Amino acid sequence: MKCRKCGAKAAINMRQHKLALCKQHYLEWIPTQTQRFIEEHHMFSPEDRILVAVSGGKDSLALWDILTRLGYQADGLYIGLGIDSGFGYSDKSLHFCQKYAEDHRLSLIVVDVKDAYGSTIPQLNEKTPRGKDKPCAVCGLSKRNIMNRVARDGDYDVLVTGHNLDDEAAVLFGNTLNWLGSYLLRQGPVLEADHPGLVRKAKPLFRFYERETTAYALLRGIEYIYDECPHAEGAKSIYYKEVLNQLERNRPGTKLIFYLNFLKAKEGGLFAEQAPETDPLNTCLTCGQPTSSPEQCAFCRLVERSTP
Ligand code: Q46
Ligand code: ZN
Ligand code: ZN
């Protein structure tokens, strides 16, 4: 297989795009495409201050790399979840974020959940009625609250995450199986800040397959944590990804068409009528972030419950 641009040996063949590229042209293609998606979806502009949520994994570090190469001002945010699981998952992931930041002279904000709130994510989870289950619900709730707070307090214009097409298609698949109208309405590459205290969110890698972001990180020589979070095993999202991969194997491009046609349908107003009326949001008395609860948001209640 040869590179379409220069005829050299291809480093990657993307069947869904009918495009093969050598290392050099692939490393140019990914940022150029990302810039196109940023502009097409009005994600942010060069004057904006961007906060990139980094986990130490390939996608978020690749995103930080691409944005800084494109000339954007992007700081990193790492949230220390306190997940050890016998191999120091959180410590390892922090190491890769710090190494990337140091090597590229970028600033990294670190919020350690235990230092900031007195308990790790697994400890916060133990205090919930479903404390024996995986900590993913507590983890997601905590990350959303912390990411938004740090972005708001730091006056960032936008918070970006490294979600790729496989992630987005899996979420879409789950939302569609259950016809979750309000979730479908809110899913997309950009989430507007529609309430005071909320920061705009964007996913610049949403159109790249996971194998494309992995190839970018590897070819660029980015060092990242190979291990998944130990709690990811058995998650529904992984099962949905496997199902979509099966469809993709037989018909390359299925995931992309599924997701892009969803965006088109949404623009056309397809899900608007299915979304139930939502109550106006209140402001949490503790952290000042939007919440549907009358006084304290779910995260602040969780932290309070865990404080001795
Ligand atoms: S939610 Fe669950 Fe992830 Fe948190 S506990 Fe790990 S697997 S990191 S995206
Ligand atoms: Zn080439
Ligand atoms: Zn709160």
PDB file of C-alpha atoms and ligand atoms in Angstrom:
ATOM      1  CA  MET A   1       0.000   0.000   0.000  1.00  0.00           C
ATOM      2  CA  LYS A   2       1.394   3.400  -1.020  1.00  0.00           C
ATOM      3  CA  CYS A   3       0.839   6.924   0.302  1.00  0.00           C
ATOM      4  CA  ARG A   4      -1.658   8.735  -1.899  1.00  0.00           C
ATOM      5  CA  LYS A   5       0.304  11.986  -1.623  1.00  0.00           C
ATOM      6  CA  CYS A   6       3.913  10.942  -2.263  1.00  0.00           C
ATOM      7  CA  GLY A   7       3.912   7.263  -3.249  1.00  0.00           C
ATOM      8  CA  ALA A   8       6.123   6.224  -0.309  1.00  0.00           C
ATOM      9  CA  LYS A   9       5.233   3.202   1.818  1.00  0.00           C
ATOM     10  CA  ALA A  10       1.951   3.888   3.641  1.00  0.00           C
ATOM     11  CA  ALA A  11       1.956   3.870   7.436  1.00  0.00           C
ATOM     12  CA  ILE A  12      -1.841   3.689   7.676  1.00  0.00           C
ATOM     13  CA  ASN A  13      -4.677   2.671   5.411  1.00  0.00           C
ATOM     14  CA  MET A  14      -8.065   4.166   6.253  1.00  0.00           C
ATOM     15  CA  ARG A  15     -10.568   1.995   4.431  1.00  0.00           C
ATOM     16  CA  GLN A  16     -13.503   4.198   5.358  1.00  0.00           C
ATOM     17  CA  HIS A  17     -11.870   7.184   3.633  1.00  0.00           C
ATOM     18  CA  LYS A  18     -10.234   5.083   0.883  1.00  0.00           C
ATOM     19  CA  LEU A  19      -7.028   6.833   1.878  1.00  0.00           C
ATOM     20  CA  ALA A  20      -3.551   5.500   2.673  1.00  0.00           C
ATOM     21  CA  LEU A  21      -0.811   7.830   3.924  1.00  0.00           C
ATOM     22  CA  CYS A  22       2.863   7.632   4.883  1.00  0.00           C
ATOM     23  CA  LYS A  23       3.986   8.715   8.349  1.00  0.00           C
ATOM     24  CA  GLN A  24       4.858  12.277   7.354  1.00  0.00           C
ATOM     25  CA  HIS A  25       1.664  12.917   5.456  1.00  0.00           C
ATOM     26  CA  TYR A  26      -0.468  11.270   8.137  1.00  0.00           C
ATOM     27  CA  LEU A  27       1.057  13.506  10.817  1.00  0.00           C
ATOM     28  CA  GLU A  28       0.134  16.504   8.635  1.00  0.00           C
ATOM     29  CA  TRP A  29      -3.320  15.190   7.691  1.00  0.00           C
ATOM     30  CA  ILE A  30      -4.619  14.756  11.256  1.00  0.00           C
ATOM     31  CA  PRO A  31      -4.018  18.383  12.410  1.00  0.00           C
ATOM     32  CA  THR A  32      -5.335  19.756   9.090  1.00  0.00           C
ATOM     33  CA  GLN A  33      -8.516  17.729   9.448  1.00  0.00           C
ATOM     34  CA  THR A  34      -8.851  18.734  13.105  1.00  0.00           C
ATOM     35  CA  GLN A  35      -8.606  22.405  12.129  1.00  0.00           C
ATOM     36  CA  ARG A  36     -11.341  21.832   9.561  1.00  0.00           C
ATOM     37  CA  PHE A  37     -13.651  20.261  12.175  1.00  0.00           C
ATOM     38  CA  ILE A  38     -12.917  23.088  14.654  1.00  0.00           C
ATOM     39  CA  GLU A  39     -13.942  25.670  12.046  1.00  0.00           C
ATOM     40  CA  GLU A  40     -16.915  23.756  10.669  1.00  0.00           C
ATOM     41  CA  HIS A  41     -18.428  23.415  14.132  1.00  0.00           C
ATOM     42  CA  HIS A  42     -17.327  26.848  15.410  1.00  0.00           C
ATOM     43  CA  MET A  43     -15.601  25.207  18.368  1.00  0.00           C
ATOM     44  CA  PHE A  44     -13.146  27.997  19.249  1.00  0.00           C
ATOM     45  CA  SER A  45     -10.821  30.552  17.703  1.00  0.00           C
ATOM     46  CA  PRO A  46      -7.074  31.250  18.070  1.00  0.00           C
ATOM     47  CA  GLU A  47      -7.771  34.009  20.633  1.00  0.00           C
ATOM     48  CA  ASP A  48      -9.621  31.649  22.961  1.00  0.00           C
ATOM     49  CA  ARG A  49      -8.054  30.158  26.076  1.00  0.00           C
ATOM     50  CA  ILE A  50      -8.542  26.419  25.957  1.00  0.00           C
ATOM     51  CA  LEU A  51      -8.450  23.892  28.782  1.00  0.00           C
ATOM     52  CA  VAL A  52      -7.750  20.312  27.652  1.00  0.00           C
ATOM     53  CA  ALA A  53      -8.840  17.530  29.990  1.00  0.00           C
ATOM     54  CA  VAL A  54      -5.962  15.034  29.891  1.00  0.00           C
ATOM     55  CA  SER A  55      -6.085  11.540  31.347  1.00  0.00           C
ATOM     56  CA  GLY A  56      -2.648  10.273  30.302  1.00  0.00           C
ATOM     57  CA  GLY A  57      -4.250   8.201  27.542  1.00  0.00           C
ATOM     58  CA  LYS A  58      -3.609   8.442  23.814  1.00  0.00           C
ATOM     59  CA  ASP A  59      -6.622  10.508  22.777  1.00  0.00           C
ATOM     60  CA  SER A  60      -6.331  13.381  25.227  1.00  0.00           C
ATOM     61  CA  LEU A  61      -2.548  13.686  24.849  1.00  0.00           C
ATOM     62  CA  ALA A  62      -2.880  13.513  21.053  1.00  0.00           C
ATOM     63  CA  LEU A  63      -5.475  16.290  21.258  1.00  0.00           C
ATOM     64  CA  TRP A  64      -3.210  18.497  23.382  1.00  0.00           C
ATOM     65  CA  ASP A  65      -0.406  17.872  20.897  1.00  0.00           C
ATOM     66  CA  ILE A  66      -2.542  18.697  17.850  1.00  0.00           C
ATOM     67  CA  LEU A  67      -3.982  21.879  19.355  1.00  0.00           C
ATOM     68  CA  THR A  68      -0.607  23.290  20.377  1.00  0.00           C
ATOM     69  CA  ARG A  69       0.864  22.430  16.964  1.00  0.00           C
ATOM     70  CA  LEU A  70      -2.051  24.293  15.368  1.00  0.00           C
ATOM     71  CA  GLY A  71      -1.058  27.327  17.450  1.00  0.00           C
ATOM     72  CA  TYR A  72      -3.850  27.305  20.027  1.00  0.00           C
ATOM     73  CA  GLN A  73      -3.249  28.357  23.629  1.00  0.00           C
ATOM     74  CA  ALA A  74      -4.118  25.205  25.486  1.00  0.00           C
ATOM     75  CA  ASP A  75      -3.419  24.315  29.117  1.00  0.00           C
ATOM     76  CA  GLY A  76      -3.940  20.797  30.456  1.00  0.00           C
ATOM     77  CA  LEU A  77      -6.090  19.642  33.358  1.00  0.00           C
ATOM     78  CA  TYR A  78      -5.397  16.315  35.032  1.00  0.00           C
ATOM     79  CA  ILE A  79      -7.774  14.961  37.675  1.00  0.00           C
ATOM     80  CA  GLY A  80      -6.195  12.461  40.094  1.00  0.00           C
ATOM     81  CA  LEU A  81      -8.943   9.936  40.793  1.00  0.00           C
ATOM     82  CA  GLY A  82      -6.959   7.895  43.323  1.00  0.00           C
ATOM     83  CA  ILE A  83      -7.478   4.611  41.470  1.00  0.00           C
ATOM     84  CA  ASP A  84      -4.722   2.135  42.231  1.00  0.00           C
ATOM     85  CA  SER A  85      -6.038  -1.382  41.514  1.00  0.00           C
ATOM     86  CA  GLY A  86      -2.676  -2.948  42.255  1.00  0.00           C
ATOM     87  CA  PHE A  87      -0.695  -1.206  39.548  1.00  0.00           C
ATOM     88  CA  GLY A  88      -0.953   2.477  40.440  1.00  0.00           C
ATOM     89  CA  TYR A  89      -3.261   3.423  37.569  1.00  0.00           C
ATOM     90  CA  SER A  90      -3.721   7.045  38.646  1.00  0.00           C
ATOM     91  CA  ASP A  91      -0.046   7.609  39.525  1.00  0.00           C
ATOM     92  CA  LYS A  92       1.015   6.212  36.160  1.00  0.00           C
ATOM     93  CA  SER A  93      -1.444   8.311  34.210  1.00  0.00           C
ATOM     94  CA  LEU A  94      -0.333  11.463  36.056  1.00  0.00           C
ATOM     95  CA  HIS A  95       3.274  10.642  35.160  1.00  0.00           C
ATOM     96  CA  PHE A  96       2.507  10.611  31.414  1.00  0.00           C
ATOM     97  CA  CYS A  97       0.630  13.921  31.596  1.00  0.00           C
ATOM     98  CA  GLN A  98       3.441  15.579  33.550  1.00  0.00           C
ATOM     99  CA  LYS A  99       6.057  14.200  31.182  1.00  0.00           C
ATOM    100  CA  TYR A 100       4.202  15.503  28.141  1.00  0.00           C
ATOM    101  CA  ALA A 101       3.741  18.941  29.742  1.00  0.00           C
ATOM    102  CA  GLU A 102       7.407  19.182  30.780  1.00  0.00           C
ATOM    103  CA  ASP A 103       8.763  17.992  27.441  1.00  0.00           C
ATOM    104  CA  HIS A 104       6.650  20.553  25.589  1.00  0.00           C
ATOM    105  CA  ARG A 105       6.822  23.357  28.185  1.00  0.00           C
ATOM    106  CA  LEU A 106       3.075  23.457  28.635  1.00  0.00           C
ATOM    107  CA  SER A 107       1.161  24.169  31.808  1.00  0.00           C
ATOM    108  CA  LEU A 108      -0.699  21.387  33.506  1.00  0.00           C
ATOM    109  CA  ILE A 109      -3.215  21.957  36.286  1.00  0.00           C
ATOM    110  CA  VAL A 110      -3.474  18.961  38.627  1.00  0.00           C
ATOM    111  CA  VAL A 111      -6.478  18.419  40.887  1.00  0.00           C
ATOM    112  CA  ASP A 112      -6.071  15.440  43.192  1.00  0.00           C
ATOM    113  CA  VAL A 113      -9.546  14.423  44.327  1.00  0.00           C
ATOM    114  CA  LYS A 114      -8.320  13.122  47.713  1.00  0.00           C
ATOM    115  CA  ASP A 115      -6.315  16.272  48.458  1.00  0.00           C
ATOM    116  CA  ALA A 116      -9.123  18.563  47.340  1.00  0.00           C
ATOM    117  CA  TYR A 117     -12.141  16.723  48.758  1.00  0.00           C
ATOM    118  CA  GLY A 118     -10.753  14.320  51.389  1.00  0.00           C
ATOM    119  CA  SER A 119     -11.531  11.015  49.610  1.00  0.00           C
ATOM    120  CA  THR A 120     -10.491   9.211  46.456  1.00  0.00           C
ATOM    121  CA  ILE A 121     -13.107   8.307  43.842  1.00  0.00           C
ATOM    122  CA  PRO A 122     -13.378   4.679  45.106  1.00  0.00           C
ATOM    123  CA  GLN A 123     -13.761   6.012  48.675  1.00  0.00           C
ATOM    124  CA  LEU A 124     -16.462   8.483  47.605  1.00  0.00           C
ATOM    125  CA  ASN A 125     -18.213   5.614  45.856  1.00  0.00           C
ATOM    126  CA  GLU A 126     -18.171   3.426  48.979  1.00  0.00           C
ATOM    127  CA  LYS A 127     -20.315   6.002  50.767  1.00  0.00           C
ATOM    128  CA  THR A 128     -23.110   5.742  48.210  1.00  0.00           C
ATOM    129  CA  PRO A 129     -26.016   3.283  48.462  1.00  0.00           C
ATOM    130  CA  ARG A 130     -24.529   1.402  45.490  1.00  0.00           C
ATOM    131  CA  GLY A 131     -21.055   1.415  47.018  1.00  0.00           C
ATOM    132  CA  LYS A 132     -20.274  -2.158  45.986  1.00  0.00           C
ATOM    133  CA  ASP A 133     -20.759  -1.340  42.299  1.00  0.00           C
ATOM    134  CA  LYS A 134     -18.151   0.150  40.003  1.00  0.00           C
ATOM    135  CA  PRO A 135     -17.247   3.768  40.826  1.00  0.00           C
ATOM    136  CA  CYS A 136     -17.976   5.002  37.278  1.00  0.00           C
ATOM    137  CA  ALA A 137     -21.151   6.967  38.082  1.00  0.00           C
ATOM    138  CA  VAL A 138     -19.420   8.770  40.966  1.00  0.00           C
ATOM    139  CA  CYS A 139     -16.316   9.239  38.829  1.00  0.00           C
ATOM    140  CA  GLY A 140     -18.260  10.783  35.930  1.00  0.00           C
ATOM    141  CA  LEU A 141     -20.185  13.093  38.244  1.00  0.00           C
ATOM    142  CA  SER A 142     -16.969  14.219  39.973  1.00  0.00           C
ATOM    143  CA  LYS A 143     -15.030  14.762  36.749  1.00  0.00           C
ATOM    144  CA  ARG A 144     -17.832  16.852  35.227  1.00  0.00           C
ATOM    145  CA  ASN A 145     -18.027  19.046  38.320  1.00  0.00           C
ATOM    146  CA  ILE A 146     -14.266  19.506  38.683  1.00  0.00           C
ATOM    147  CA  MET A 147     -13.616  20.118  34.982  1.00  0.00           C
ATOM    148  CA  ASN A 148     -16.281  22.785  34.791  1.00  0.00           C
ATOM    149  CA  ARG A 149     -15.180  24.417  38.043  1.00  0.00           C
ATOM    150  CA  VAL A 150     -11.530  24.637  37.024  1.00  0.00           C
ATOM    151  CA  ALA A 151     -12.441  25.977  33.571  1.00  0.00           C
ATOM    152  CA  ARG A 152     -14.826  28.548  35.065  1.00  0.00           C
ATOM    153  CA  ASP A 153     -12.431  29.671  37.844  1.00  0.00           C
ATOM    154  CA  GLY A 154      -9.535  29.909  35.385  1.00  0.00           C
ATOM    155  CA  ASP A 155     -11.577  31.988  32.915  1.00  0.00           C
ATOM    156  CA  TYR A 156     -11.102  29.509  30.102  1.00  0.00           C
ATOM    157  CA  ASP A 157     -13.300  30.035  27.054  1.00  0.00           C
ATOM    158  CA  VAL A 158     -13.757  26.373  26.317  1.00  0.00           C
ATOM    159  CA  LEU A 159     -13.111  22.974  27.854  1.00  0.00           C
ATOM    160  CA  VAL A 160     -12.096  20.309  25.361  1.00  0.00           C
ATOM    161  CA  THR A 161     -11.974  16.533  25.705  1.00  0.00           C
ATOM    162  CA  GLY A 162     -10.364  13.835  23.573  1.00  0.00           C
ATOM    163  CA  HIS A 163     -13.499  11.827  22.741  1.00  0.00           C
ATOM    164  CA  ASN A 164     -13.104  10.104  19.390  1.00  0.00           C
ATOM    165  CA  LEU A 165     -15.662   8.735  16.945  1.00  0.00           C
ATOM    166  CA  ASP A 166     -15.727   5.294  18.586  1.00  0.00           C
ATOM    167  CA  ASP A 167     -16.590   6.920  21.935  1.00  0.00           C
ATOM    168  CA  GLU A 168     -19.253   9.145  20.433  1.00  0.00           C
ATOM    169  CA  ALA A 169     -20.810   6.415  18.289  1.00  0.00           C
ATOM    170  CA  ALA A 170     -20.993   4.096  21.332  1.00  0.00           C
ATOM    171  CA  VAL A 171     -22.781   6.768  23.390  1.00  0.00           C
ATOM    172  CA  LEU A 172     -25.106   7.445  20.479  1.00  0.00           C
ATOM    173  CA  PHE A 173     -25.819   3.729  20.130  1.00  0.00           C
ATOM    174  CA  GLY A 174     -26.761   3.498  23.820  1.00  0.00           C
ATOM    175  CA  ASN A 175     -28.920   6.612  23.666  1.00  0.00           C
ATOM    176  CA  THR A 176     -30.645   5.345  20.543  1.00  0.00           C
ATOM    177  CA  LEU A 177     -31.322   1.863  21.907  1.00  0.00           C
ATOM    178  CA  ASN A 178     -33.169   3.542  24.758  1.00  0.00           C
ATOM    179  CA  TRP A 179     -34.553   6.482  22.726  1.00  0.00           C
ATOM    180  CA  LEU A 180     -33.276   8.964  25.254  1.00  0.00           C
ATOM    181  CA  GLY A 181     -34.593  12.095  23.571  1.00  0.00           C
ATOM    182  CA  SER A 182     -33.071  14.659  25.914  1.00  0.00           C
ATOM    183  CA  TYR A 183     -29.649  12.949  25.826  1.00  0.00           C
ATOM    184  CA  LEU A 184     -29.786  12.736  22.037  1.00  0.00           C
ATOM    185  CA  LEU A 185     -30.562  16.436  21.869  1.00  0.00           C
ATOM    186  CA  ARG A 186     -27.538  17.319  23.978  1.00  0.00           C
ATOM    187  CA  GLN A 187     -25.098  14.957  22.276  1.00  0.00           C
ATOM    188  CA  GLY A 188     -22.821  16.618  19.757  1.00  0.00           C
ATOM    189  CA  PRO A 189     -19.317  17.939  19.108  1.00  0.00           C
ATOM    190  CA  VAL A 190     -20.095  21.197  20.938  1.00  0.00           C
ATOM    191  CA  LEU A 191     -22.080  21.738  24.116  1.00  0.00           C
ATOM    192  CA  GLU A 192     -23.011  25.367  24.541  1.00  0.00           C
ATOM    193  CA  ALA A 193     -22.781  27.042  27.943  1.00  0.00           C
ATOM    194  CA  ASP A 194     -26.517  27.531  28.314  1.00  0.00           C
ATOM    195  CA  HIS A 195     -26.483  28.519  31.985  1.00  0.00           C
ATOM    196  CA  PRO A 196     -24.372  30.972  34.002  1.00  0.00           C
ATOM    197  CA  GLY A 197     -21.442  29.096  35.552  1.00  0.00           C
ATOM    198  CA  LEU A 198     -21.270  26.519  32.769  1.00  0.00           C
ATOM    199  CA  VAL A 199     -18.309  26.511  30.413  1.00  0.00           C
ATOM    200  CA  ARG A 200     -18.601  25.673  26.709  1.00  0.00           C
ATOM    201  CA  LYS A 201     -17.409  22.177  25.823  1.00  0.00           C
ATOM    202  CA  ALA A 202     -16.028  20.795  22.564  1.00  0.00           C
ATOM    203  CA  LYS A 203     -14.676  17.512  21.205  1.00  0.00           C
ATOM    204  CA  PRO A 204     -12.310  18.321  18.325  1.00  0.00           C
ATOM    205  CA  LEU A 205     -11.415  14.630  17.659  1.00  0.00           C
ATOM    206  CA  PHE A 206     -15.020  13.475  17.298  1.00  0.00           C
ATOM    207  CA  ARG A 207     -14.610  12.502  13.655  1.00  0.00           C
ATOM    208  CA  PHE A 208     -11.491  10.349  14.033  1.00  0.00           C
ATOM    209  CA  TYR A 209     -11.702   6.624  14.532  1.00  0.00           C
ATOM    210  CA  GLU A 210      -9.910   5.340  17.617  1.00  0.00           C
ATOM    211  CA  ARG A 211      -7.337   3.572  15.453  1.00  0.00           C
ATOM    212  CA  GLU A 212      -6.590   6.933  13.809  1.00  0.00           C
ATOM    213  CA  THR A 213      -5.926   8.727  17.110  1.00  0.00           C
ATOM    214  CA  THR A 214      -3.869   5.752  18.300  1.00  0.00           C
ATOM    215  CA  ALA A 215      -1.833   5.821  15.078  1.00  0.00           C
ATOM    216  CA  TYR A 216      -1.278   9.566  15.515  1.00  0.00           C
ATOM    217  CA  ALA A 217      -0.027   9.157  19.106  1.00  0.00           C
ATOM    218  CA  LEU A 218       2.275   6.274  18.139  1.00  0.00           C
ATOM    219  CA  LEU A 219       3.686   7.872  14.983  1.00  0.00           C
ATOM    220  CA  ARG A 220       4.197  11.175  16.804  1.00  0.00           C
ATOM    221  CA  GLY A 221       6.068   9.326  19.566  1.00  0.00           C
ATOM    222  CA  ILE A 222       3.754  10.489  22.342  1.00  0.00           C
ATOM    223  CA  GLU A 223       4.246   8.405  25.474  1.00  0.00           C
ATOM    224  CA  TYR A 224       0.919   7.466  27.025  1.00  0.00           C
ATOM    225  CA  ILE A 225      -0.573   4.958  29.432  1.00  0.00           C
ATOM    226  CA  TYR A 226      -1.546   1.783  27.589  1.00  0.00           C
ATOM    227  CA  ASP A 227      -3.652   0.391  30.411  1.00  0.00           C
ATOM    228  CA  GLU A 228      -7.324   1.248  30.474  1.00  0.00           C
ATOM    229  CA  CYS A 229      -8.821   2.275  33.789  1.00  0.00           C
ATOM    230  CA  PRO A 230      -9.388  -1.089  35.562  1.00  0.00           C
ATOM    231  CA  HIS A 231     -13.046  -0.188  36.123  1.00  0.00           C
ATOM    232  CA  ALA A 232     -13.690   0.138  32.394  1.00  0.00           C
ATOM    233  CA  GLU A 233     -13.790  -3.648  32.035  1.00  0.00           C
ATOM    234  CA  GLY A 234     -17.282  -4.935  31.391  1.00  0.00           C
ATOM    235  CA  ALA A 235     -18.694  -1.446  30.826  1.00  0.00           C
ATOM    236  CA  LYS A 236     -21.676  -1.172  28.511  1.00  0.00           C
ATOM    237  CA  SER A 237     -19.815   1.330  26.342  1.00  0.00           C
ATOM    238  CA  ILE A 238     -17.147  -1.287  25.580  1.00  0.00           C
ATOM    239  CA  TYR A 239     -19.800  -3.779  24.539  1.00  0.00           C
ATOM    240  CA  TYR A 240     -21.398  -1.179  22.259  1.00  0.00           C
ATOM    241  CA  LYS A 241     -17.989  -0.458  20.732  1.00  0.00           C
ATOM    242  CA  GLU A 242     -17.533  -4.164  19.957  1.00  0.00           C
ATOM    243  CA  VAL A 243     -20.928  -4.341  18.264  1.00  0.00           C
ATOM    244  CA  LEU A 244     -20.150  -1.261  16.178  1.00  0.00           C
ATOM    245  CA  ASN A 245     -16.741  -2.695  15.272  1.00  0.00           C
ATOM    246  CA  GLN A 246     -18.458  -5.804  13.914  1.00  0.00           C
ATOM    247  CA  LEU A 247     -20.668  -3.638  11.699  1.00  0.00           C
ATOM    248  CA  GLU A 248     -17.657  -1.599  10.644  1.00  0.00           C
ATOM    249  CA  ARG A 249     -15.700  -4.701   9.628  1.00  0.00           C
ATOM    250  CA  ASN A 250     -18.311  -5.612   7.047  1.00  0.00           C
ATOM    251  CA  ARG A 251     -19.080  -2.077   5.949  1.00  0.00           C
ATOM    252  CA  PRO A 252     -16.217   0.364   6.475  1.00  0.00           C
ATOM    253  CA  GLY A 253     -17.560   3.803   7.312  1.00  0.00           C
ATOM    254  CA  THR A 254     -20.628   2.568   9.231  1.00  0.00           C
ATOM    255  CA  LYS A 255     -19.683   4.368  12.453  1.00  0.00           C
ATOM    256  CA  LEU A 256     -18.985   7.626  10.695  1.00  0.00           C
ATOM    257  CA  ILE A 257     -22.241   7.524   8.728  1.00  0.00           C
ATOM    258  CA  PHE A 258     -24.198   6.581  11.870  1.00  0.00           C
ATOM    259  CA  TYR A 259     -22.819   9.571  13.745  1.00  0.00           C
ATOM    260  CA  LEU A 260     -22.811  12.171  10.966  1.00  0.00           C
ATOM    261  CA  ASN A 261     -26.332  11.323   9.844  1.00  0.00           C
ATOM    262  CA  PHE A 262     -27.452  11.636  13.461  1.00  0.00           C
ATOM    263  CA  LEU A 263     -26.030  15.175  13.557  1.00  0.00           C
ATOM    264  CA  LYS A 264     -27.845  15.994  10.305  1.00  0.00           C
ATOM    265  CA  ALA A 265     -31.115  14.553  11.606  1.00  0.00           C
ATOM    266  CA  LYS A 266     -30.749  16.549  14.801  1.00  0.00           C
ATOM    267  CA  GLU A 267     -30.126  19.750  12.879  1.00  0.00           C
ATOM    268  CA  GLY A 268     -33.308  18.975  10.988  1.00  0.00           C
ATOM    269  CA  GLY A 269     -35.190  18.918  14.323  1.00  0.00           C
ATOM    270  CA  LEU A 270     -35.783  15.157  14.494  1.00  0.00           C
ATOM    271  CA  PHE A 271     -35.363  14.770  18.269  1.00  0.00           C
ATOM    272  CA  ALA A 272     -36.685  18.108  19.444  1.00  0.00           C
ATOM    273  CA  GLU A 273     -40.204  16.814  20.025  1.00  0.00           C
ATOM    274  CA  GLN A 274     -39.021  13.776  21.972  1.00  0.00           C
ATOM    275  CA  ALA A 275     -37.164  15.790  24.568  1.00  0.00           C
ATOM    276  CA  PRO A 276     -39.166  16.232  27.741  1.00  0.00           C
ATOM    277  CA  GLU A 277     -39.417  19.747  29.143  1.00  0.00           C
ATOM    278  CA  THR A 278     -36.565  20.235  31.576  1.00  0.00           C
ATOM    279  CA  ASP A 279     -36.905  22.304  34.724  1.00  0.00           C
ATOM    280  CA  PRO A 280     -34.812  25.469  34.890  1.00  0.00           C
ATOM    281  CA  LEU A 281     -31.501  24.917  36.678  1.00  0.00           C
ATOM    282  CA  ASN A 282     -30.607  26.273  40.109  1.00  0.00           C
ATOM    283  CA  THR A 283     -27.194  27.260  41.400  1.00  0.00           C
ATOM    284  CA  CYS A 284     -25.459  24.999  43.943  1.00  0.00           C
ATOM    285  CA  LEU A 285     -25.030  26.881  47.226  1.00  0.00           C
ATOM    286  CA  THR A 286     -21.652  25.207  47.850  1.00  0.00           C
ATOM    287  CA  CYS A 287     -19.800  25.218  44.514  1.00  0.00           C
ATOM    288  CA  GLY A 288     -21.902  27.711  42.526  1.00  0.00           C
ATOM    289  CA  GLN A 289     -22.405  25.333  39.621  1.00  0.00           C
ATOM    290  CA  PRO A 290     -25.723  24.702  37.870  1.00  0.00           C
ATOM    291  CA  THR A 291     -27.821  21.915  39.337  1.00  0.00           C
ATOM    292  CA  SER A 292     -31.368  20.605  39.106  1.00  0.00           C
ATOM    293  CA  SER A 293     -31.424  20.207  42.911  1.00  0.00           C
ATOM    294  CA  PRO A 294     -32.868  23.055  44.961  1.00  0.00           C
ATOM    295  CA  GLU A 295     -29.779  23.653  47.155  1.00  0.00           C
ATOM    296  CA  GLN A 296     -26.663  21.539  46.686  1.00  0.00           C
ATOM    297  CA  CYS A 297     -25.501  19.747  43.542  1.00  0.00           C
ATOM    298  CA  ALA A 298     -25.125  15.957  43.590  1.00  0.00           C
ATOM    299  CA  PHE A 299     -21.315  16.191  43.752  1.00  0.00           C
ATOM    300  CA  CYS A 300     -21.264  18.528  46.764  1.00  0.00           C
ATOM    301  CA  ARG A 301     -23.800  16.304  48.555  1.00  0.00           C
ATOM    302  CA  LEU A 302     -21.587  13.305  47.858  1.00  0.00           C
ATOM    303  CA  VAL A 303     -18.494  15.049  49.231  1.00  0.00           C
ATOM    304  CA  GLU A 304     -20.379  16.211  52.326  1.00  0.00           C
ATOM    305  CA  ARG A 305     -21.630  12.702  52.988  1.00  0.00           C
ATOM    306  CA  SER A 306     -18.051  11.403  52.886  1.00  0.00           C
ATOM    307  CA  THR A 307     -16.600  14.062  55.182  1.00  0.00           C
ATOM    308  CA  PRO A 308     -16.245  12.665  58.693  1.00  0.00           C
TER     309      PRO A 308
HETATM  310  S1  Q46 B   1     -15.539   6.455  34.713  1.00  0.00           S
HETATM  311 FE1  Q46 B   1     -15.074   4.407  35.412  1.00  0.00          FE
HETATM  312 FE2  Q46 B   1     -13.755   5.817  33.524  1.00  0.00          FE
HETATM  313 FE3  Q46 B   1     -13.765   6.705  36.047  1.00  0.00          FE
HETATM  314  S2  Q46 B   1     -13.745   4.817  37.156  1.00  0.00           S
HETATM  315 FE4  Q46 B   1     -12.382   4.494  35.423  1.00  0.00          FE
HETATM  316  S3  Q46 B   1     -13.703   3.577  33.887  1.00  0.00           S
HETATM  317  S4  Q46 B   1     -12.026   6.544  34.725  1.00  0.00           S
HETATM  318  S5  Q46 B   1     -13.860   7.017  31.696  1.00  0.00           S
HETATM  319 ZN    ZN B   2       3.416  10.539   1.812  1.00  0.00          ZN
HETATM  320 ZN    ZN B   3     -21.983  21.910  44.139  1.00  0.00          ZN
END
